[in-house]
Tab-separated table of C-alpha atoms in Angstrom:
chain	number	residue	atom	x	y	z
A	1	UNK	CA	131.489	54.161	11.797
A	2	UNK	CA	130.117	57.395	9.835
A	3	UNK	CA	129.489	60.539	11.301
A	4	UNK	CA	126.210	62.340	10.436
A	5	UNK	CA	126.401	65.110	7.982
A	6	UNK	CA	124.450	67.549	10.450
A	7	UNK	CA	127.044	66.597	13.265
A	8	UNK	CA	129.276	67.795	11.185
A	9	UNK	CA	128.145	70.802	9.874
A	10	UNK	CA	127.296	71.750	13.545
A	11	UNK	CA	131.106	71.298	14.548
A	12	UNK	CA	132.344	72.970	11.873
A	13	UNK	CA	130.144	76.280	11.953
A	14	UNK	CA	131.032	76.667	15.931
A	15	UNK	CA	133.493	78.773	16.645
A	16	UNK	CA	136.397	76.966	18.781
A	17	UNK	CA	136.762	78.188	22.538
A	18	UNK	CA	139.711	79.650	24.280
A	19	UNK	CA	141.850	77.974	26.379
A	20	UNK	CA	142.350	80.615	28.847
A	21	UNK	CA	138.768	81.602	30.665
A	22	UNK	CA	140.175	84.898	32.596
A	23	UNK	CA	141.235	86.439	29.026
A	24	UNK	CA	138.560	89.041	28.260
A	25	UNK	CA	137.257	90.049	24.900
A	26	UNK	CA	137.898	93.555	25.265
A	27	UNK	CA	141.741	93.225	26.720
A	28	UNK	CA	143.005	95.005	23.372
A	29	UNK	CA	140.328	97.947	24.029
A	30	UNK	CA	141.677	99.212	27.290
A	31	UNK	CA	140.392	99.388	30.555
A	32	UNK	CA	137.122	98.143	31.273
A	33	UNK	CA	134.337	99.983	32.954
A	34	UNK	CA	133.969	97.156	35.664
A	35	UNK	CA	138.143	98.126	36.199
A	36	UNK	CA	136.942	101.784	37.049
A	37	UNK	CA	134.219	101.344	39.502
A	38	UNK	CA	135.961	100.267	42.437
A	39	UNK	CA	138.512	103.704	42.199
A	40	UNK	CA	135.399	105.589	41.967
A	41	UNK	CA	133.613	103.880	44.768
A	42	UNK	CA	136.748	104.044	47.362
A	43	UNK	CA	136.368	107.924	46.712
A	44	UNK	CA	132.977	108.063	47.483
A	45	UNK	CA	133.011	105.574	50.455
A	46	UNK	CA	135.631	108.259	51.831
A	47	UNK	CA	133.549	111.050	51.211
A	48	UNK	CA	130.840	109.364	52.939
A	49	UNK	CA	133.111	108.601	55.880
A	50	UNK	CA	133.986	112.030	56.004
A	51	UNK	CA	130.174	113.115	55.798
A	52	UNK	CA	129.683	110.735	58.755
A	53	UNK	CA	132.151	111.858	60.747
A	54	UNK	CA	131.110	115.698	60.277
A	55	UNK	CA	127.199	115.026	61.117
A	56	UNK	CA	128.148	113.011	64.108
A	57	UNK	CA	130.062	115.713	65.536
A	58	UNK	CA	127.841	118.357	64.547
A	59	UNK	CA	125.302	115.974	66.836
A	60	UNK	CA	127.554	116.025	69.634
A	61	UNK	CA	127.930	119.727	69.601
A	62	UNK	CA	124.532	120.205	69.952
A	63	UNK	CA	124.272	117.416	72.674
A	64	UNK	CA	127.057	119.124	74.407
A	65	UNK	CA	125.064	122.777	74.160
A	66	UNK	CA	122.104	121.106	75.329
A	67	UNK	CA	123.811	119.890	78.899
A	68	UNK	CA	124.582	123.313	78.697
A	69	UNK	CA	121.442	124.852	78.573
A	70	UNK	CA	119.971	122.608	80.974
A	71	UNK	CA	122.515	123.111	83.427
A	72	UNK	CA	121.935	126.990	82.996
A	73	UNK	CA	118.025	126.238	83.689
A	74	UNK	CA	118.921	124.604	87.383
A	75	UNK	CA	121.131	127.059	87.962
A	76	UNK	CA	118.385	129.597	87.639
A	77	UNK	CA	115.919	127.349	89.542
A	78	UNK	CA	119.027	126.958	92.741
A	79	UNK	CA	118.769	130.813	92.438
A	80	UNK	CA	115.722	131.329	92.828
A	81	UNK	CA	116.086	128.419	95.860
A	82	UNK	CA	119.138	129.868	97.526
A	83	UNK	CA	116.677	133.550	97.567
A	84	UNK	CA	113.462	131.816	99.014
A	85	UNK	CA	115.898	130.258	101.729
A	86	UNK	CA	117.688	134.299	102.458
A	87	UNK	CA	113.966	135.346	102.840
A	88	UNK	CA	112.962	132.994	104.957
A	89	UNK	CA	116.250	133.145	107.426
A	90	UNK	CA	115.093	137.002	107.408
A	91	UNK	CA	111.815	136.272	108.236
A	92	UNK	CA	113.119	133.666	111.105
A	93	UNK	CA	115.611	136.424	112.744
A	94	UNK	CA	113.002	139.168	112.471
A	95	UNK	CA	110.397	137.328	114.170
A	96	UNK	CA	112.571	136.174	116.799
A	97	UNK	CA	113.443	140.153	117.444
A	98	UNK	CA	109.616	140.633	117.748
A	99	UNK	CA	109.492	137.802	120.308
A	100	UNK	CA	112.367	139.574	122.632
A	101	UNK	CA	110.329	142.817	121.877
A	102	UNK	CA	107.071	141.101	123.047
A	103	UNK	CA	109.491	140.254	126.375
A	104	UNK	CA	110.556	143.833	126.744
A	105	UNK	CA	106.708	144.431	127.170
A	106	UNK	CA	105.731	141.471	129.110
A	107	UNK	CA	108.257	142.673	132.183
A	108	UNK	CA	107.181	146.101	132.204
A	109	UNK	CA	103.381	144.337	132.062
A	110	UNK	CA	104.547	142.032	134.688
A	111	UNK	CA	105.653	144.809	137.173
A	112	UNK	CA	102.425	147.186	137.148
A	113	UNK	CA	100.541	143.514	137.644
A	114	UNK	CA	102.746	142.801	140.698
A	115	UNK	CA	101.639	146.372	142.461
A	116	UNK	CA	97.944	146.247	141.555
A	117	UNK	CA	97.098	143.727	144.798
A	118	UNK	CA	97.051	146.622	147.109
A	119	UNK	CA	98.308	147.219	150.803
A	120	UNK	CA	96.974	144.241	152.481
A	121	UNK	CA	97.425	141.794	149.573
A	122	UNK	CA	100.363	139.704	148.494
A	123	UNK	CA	102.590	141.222	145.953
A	124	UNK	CA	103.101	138.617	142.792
A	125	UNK	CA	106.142	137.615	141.709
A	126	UNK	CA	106.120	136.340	137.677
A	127	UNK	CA	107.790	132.748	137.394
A	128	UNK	CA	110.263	132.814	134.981
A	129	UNK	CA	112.021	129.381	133.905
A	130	UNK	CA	114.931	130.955	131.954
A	131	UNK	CA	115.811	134.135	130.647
A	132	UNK	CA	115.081	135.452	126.826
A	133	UNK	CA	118.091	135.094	124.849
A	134	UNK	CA	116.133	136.440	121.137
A	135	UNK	CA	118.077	136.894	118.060
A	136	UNK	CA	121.639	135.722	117.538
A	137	UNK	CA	123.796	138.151	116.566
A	138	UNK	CA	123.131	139.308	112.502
A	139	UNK	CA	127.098	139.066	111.845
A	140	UNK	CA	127.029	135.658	110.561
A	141	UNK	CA	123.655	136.757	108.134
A	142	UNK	CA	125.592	139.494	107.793
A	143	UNK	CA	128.557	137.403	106.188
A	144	UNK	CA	125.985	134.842	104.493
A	145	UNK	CA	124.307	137.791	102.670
A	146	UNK	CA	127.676	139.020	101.714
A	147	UNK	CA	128.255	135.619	100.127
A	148	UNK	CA	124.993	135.239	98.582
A	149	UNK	CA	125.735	138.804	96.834
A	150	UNK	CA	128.547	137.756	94.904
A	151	UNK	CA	127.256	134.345	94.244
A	152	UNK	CA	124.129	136.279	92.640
A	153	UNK	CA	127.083	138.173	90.520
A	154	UNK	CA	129.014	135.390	89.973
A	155	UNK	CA	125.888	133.799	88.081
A	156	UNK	CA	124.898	137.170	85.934
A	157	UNK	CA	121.927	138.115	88.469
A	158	UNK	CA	123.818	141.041	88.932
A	159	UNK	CA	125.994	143.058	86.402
A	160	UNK	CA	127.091	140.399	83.690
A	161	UNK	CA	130.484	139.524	83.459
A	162	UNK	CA	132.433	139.870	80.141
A	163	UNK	CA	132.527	137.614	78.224
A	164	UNK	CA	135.707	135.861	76.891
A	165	UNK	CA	137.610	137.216	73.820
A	166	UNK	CA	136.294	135.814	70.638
A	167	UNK	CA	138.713	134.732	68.147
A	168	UNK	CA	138.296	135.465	64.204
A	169	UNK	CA	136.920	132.035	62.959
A	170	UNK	CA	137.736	131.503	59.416
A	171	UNK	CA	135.050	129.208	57.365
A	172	UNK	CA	136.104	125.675	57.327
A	173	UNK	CA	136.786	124.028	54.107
A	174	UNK	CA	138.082	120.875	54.447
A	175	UNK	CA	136.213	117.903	56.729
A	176	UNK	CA	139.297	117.877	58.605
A	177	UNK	CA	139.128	121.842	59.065
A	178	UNK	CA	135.121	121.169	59.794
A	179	UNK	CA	135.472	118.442	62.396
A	180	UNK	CA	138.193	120.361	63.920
A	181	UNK	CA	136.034	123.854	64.136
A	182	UNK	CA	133.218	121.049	65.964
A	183	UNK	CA	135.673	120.082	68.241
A	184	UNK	CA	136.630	123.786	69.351
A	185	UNK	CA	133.073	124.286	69.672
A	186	UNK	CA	132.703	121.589	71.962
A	187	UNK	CA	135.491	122.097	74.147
A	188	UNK	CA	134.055	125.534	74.591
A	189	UNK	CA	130.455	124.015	75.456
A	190	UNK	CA	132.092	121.710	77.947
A	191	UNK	CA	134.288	124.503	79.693
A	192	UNK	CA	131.017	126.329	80.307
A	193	UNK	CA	129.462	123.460	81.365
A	194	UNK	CA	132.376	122.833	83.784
A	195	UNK	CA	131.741	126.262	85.283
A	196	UNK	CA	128.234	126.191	85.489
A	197	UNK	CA	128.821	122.981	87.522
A	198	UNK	CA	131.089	124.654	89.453
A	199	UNK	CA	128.877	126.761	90.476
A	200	UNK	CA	125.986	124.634	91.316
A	201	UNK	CA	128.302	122.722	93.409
A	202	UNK	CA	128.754	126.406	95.720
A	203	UNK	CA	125.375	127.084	95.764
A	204	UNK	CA	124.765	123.634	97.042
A	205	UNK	CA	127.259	124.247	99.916
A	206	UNK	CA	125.723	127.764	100.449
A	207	UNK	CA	122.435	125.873	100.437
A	208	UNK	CA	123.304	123.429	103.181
A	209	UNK	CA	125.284	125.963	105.108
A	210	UNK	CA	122.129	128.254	105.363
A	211	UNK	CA	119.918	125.371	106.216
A	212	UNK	CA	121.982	124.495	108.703
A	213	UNK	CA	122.045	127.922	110.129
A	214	UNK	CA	118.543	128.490	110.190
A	215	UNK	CA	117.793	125.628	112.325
A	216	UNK	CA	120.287	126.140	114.701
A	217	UNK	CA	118.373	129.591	114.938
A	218	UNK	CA	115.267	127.829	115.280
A	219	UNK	CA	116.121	125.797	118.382
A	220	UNK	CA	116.351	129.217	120.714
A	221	UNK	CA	113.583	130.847	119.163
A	222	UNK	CA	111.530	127.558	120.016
A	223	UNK	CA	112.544	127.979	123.203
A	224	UNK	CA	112.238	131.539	123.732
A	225	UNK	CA	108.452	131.462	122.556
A	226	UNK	CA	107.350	128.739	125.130
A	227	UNK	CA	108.940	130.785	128.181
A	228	UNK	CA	107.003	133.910	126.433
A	229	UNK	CA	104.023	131.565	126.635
A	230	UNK	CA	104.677	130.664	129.980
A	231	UNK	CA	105.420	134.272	131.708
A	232	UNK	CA	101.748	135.112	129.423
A	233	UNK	CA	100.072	132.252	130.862
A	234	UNK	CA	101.094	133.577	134.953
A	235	UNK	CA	100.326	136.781	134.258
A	236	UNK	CA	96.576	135.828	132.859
A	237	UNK	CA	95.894	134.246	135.694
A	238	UNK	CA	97.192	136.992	138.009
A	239	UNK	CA	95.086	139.362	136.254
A	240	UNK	CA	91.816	137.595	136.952
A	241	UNK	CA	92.306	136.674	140.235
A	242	UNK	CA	92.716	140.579	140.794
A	243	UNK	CA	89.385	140.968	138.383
A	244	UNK	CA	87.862	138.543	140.968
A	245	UNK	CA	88.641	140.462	143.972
């Protein structure tokens, strides 16, 4: 059987194949470009690791300094608390002292009521259910106050403390230097965080302490203002029954 003539013409002018497939055309002209790329890539994919790395603690720094700040704002607003509560535990234990001073008045009122009847009348006698006890003693304020002072120096309301020795920072170079200068700042963020904490955790106590105090106080000032009302009442109605003589 013949062969056509264009057959083979066609087999003739093709150029014959390799045998081996992973033998590349440009073996005898060094190394390729594709041979390069993945050095150049494994730097950058660790530069971008490192980049990563640095922004992500940058991010918790400034996570870190904003628990900071907003524990500085409460403290400011427990302040301004633990104050309103001092005030009012003033106000409590001075108007209790007006309330024995109203007393001192009411016995003295009490006695010229009691010899107003005349010669041939009865003499009155005020009723008295239980004896004025006013204000406890100030030494416990006294102490509390004390405490409250250097609470309100502990947290800079009075003369600031100093501040903690600064050490020379050098400027980072490295990602390892960078992420470790991060780090230093946020262990410092997260010691004064600690403190401020610290603190708030006092003026809590101090809080409920003074609460406590104050309506302990309350109970014999309740008391002592009902037997005020009482002893008022009697004398009221001694005084117009001598108006209707």
């Amino acid at each position: 059987m013949s062969v056509p003539v264009y057959k083979k013409q066609y087999s003739l002018g093709t150029p014959a194949h390799k045998t081996n497939p992973f033998v590349s055309d440009s073996d005898s002209e060094g190394p390729s470009r594709e041979q390069s790329v993945p050095v150049r890539r494994t730097n950058q994919s660790v530069q971008e690791l490192e980049d990563y790395a640095i922004t992500k603690a940058q991010e918790t720094t400034h996570k870190v300094n904003d628990c900071v700040r907003a524990a500085e704002a409460i403290r400011e607003d427990a302040t301004q608390t633990m104050l309103t509560l001092h005030r009012q535990g003033e106000q409590i234990m001075r108007s209790h002292q007006v309330a024995a001073d109203i007393e001192q008045d009411l016995t003295v009122s009490e006695k010229l009521l009691g010899s107003l009847g005349g010669l041939f009348s009865k003499s009155w006698r005020p009723k008295r259910n239980q004896q004025i006890k006013g204000p406890v003693s100030g030494n416990n304020y006294s102490a509390t106050t004390a405490n409250h002072t250097e609470q309100r120096w502990k947290l800079g309301i009075a003369p600031a403390r100093q501040e903690r020795p600064s050490h020379v920072q050098t400027t980072p170079v490295s990602a390892m230097e960078k992420n470790q200068a991060e780090r230093a700042k946020q262990d410092d963020a997260l010691s004064d965080l600690c403190s401020t904490l610290g603190q708030l955790k006092e003026m809590a106590v101090d809080m409920g302490t003074e609460i406590d105090r104050q309506n302990k106080a309350l109970v014999p000032f309740s008391d002592d203002v009902d037997e005020l009302n009482f002893r008022l009442k009697g004398a009221n109605q001694w005084g117009r029954r001598l108006l209707g003589k």
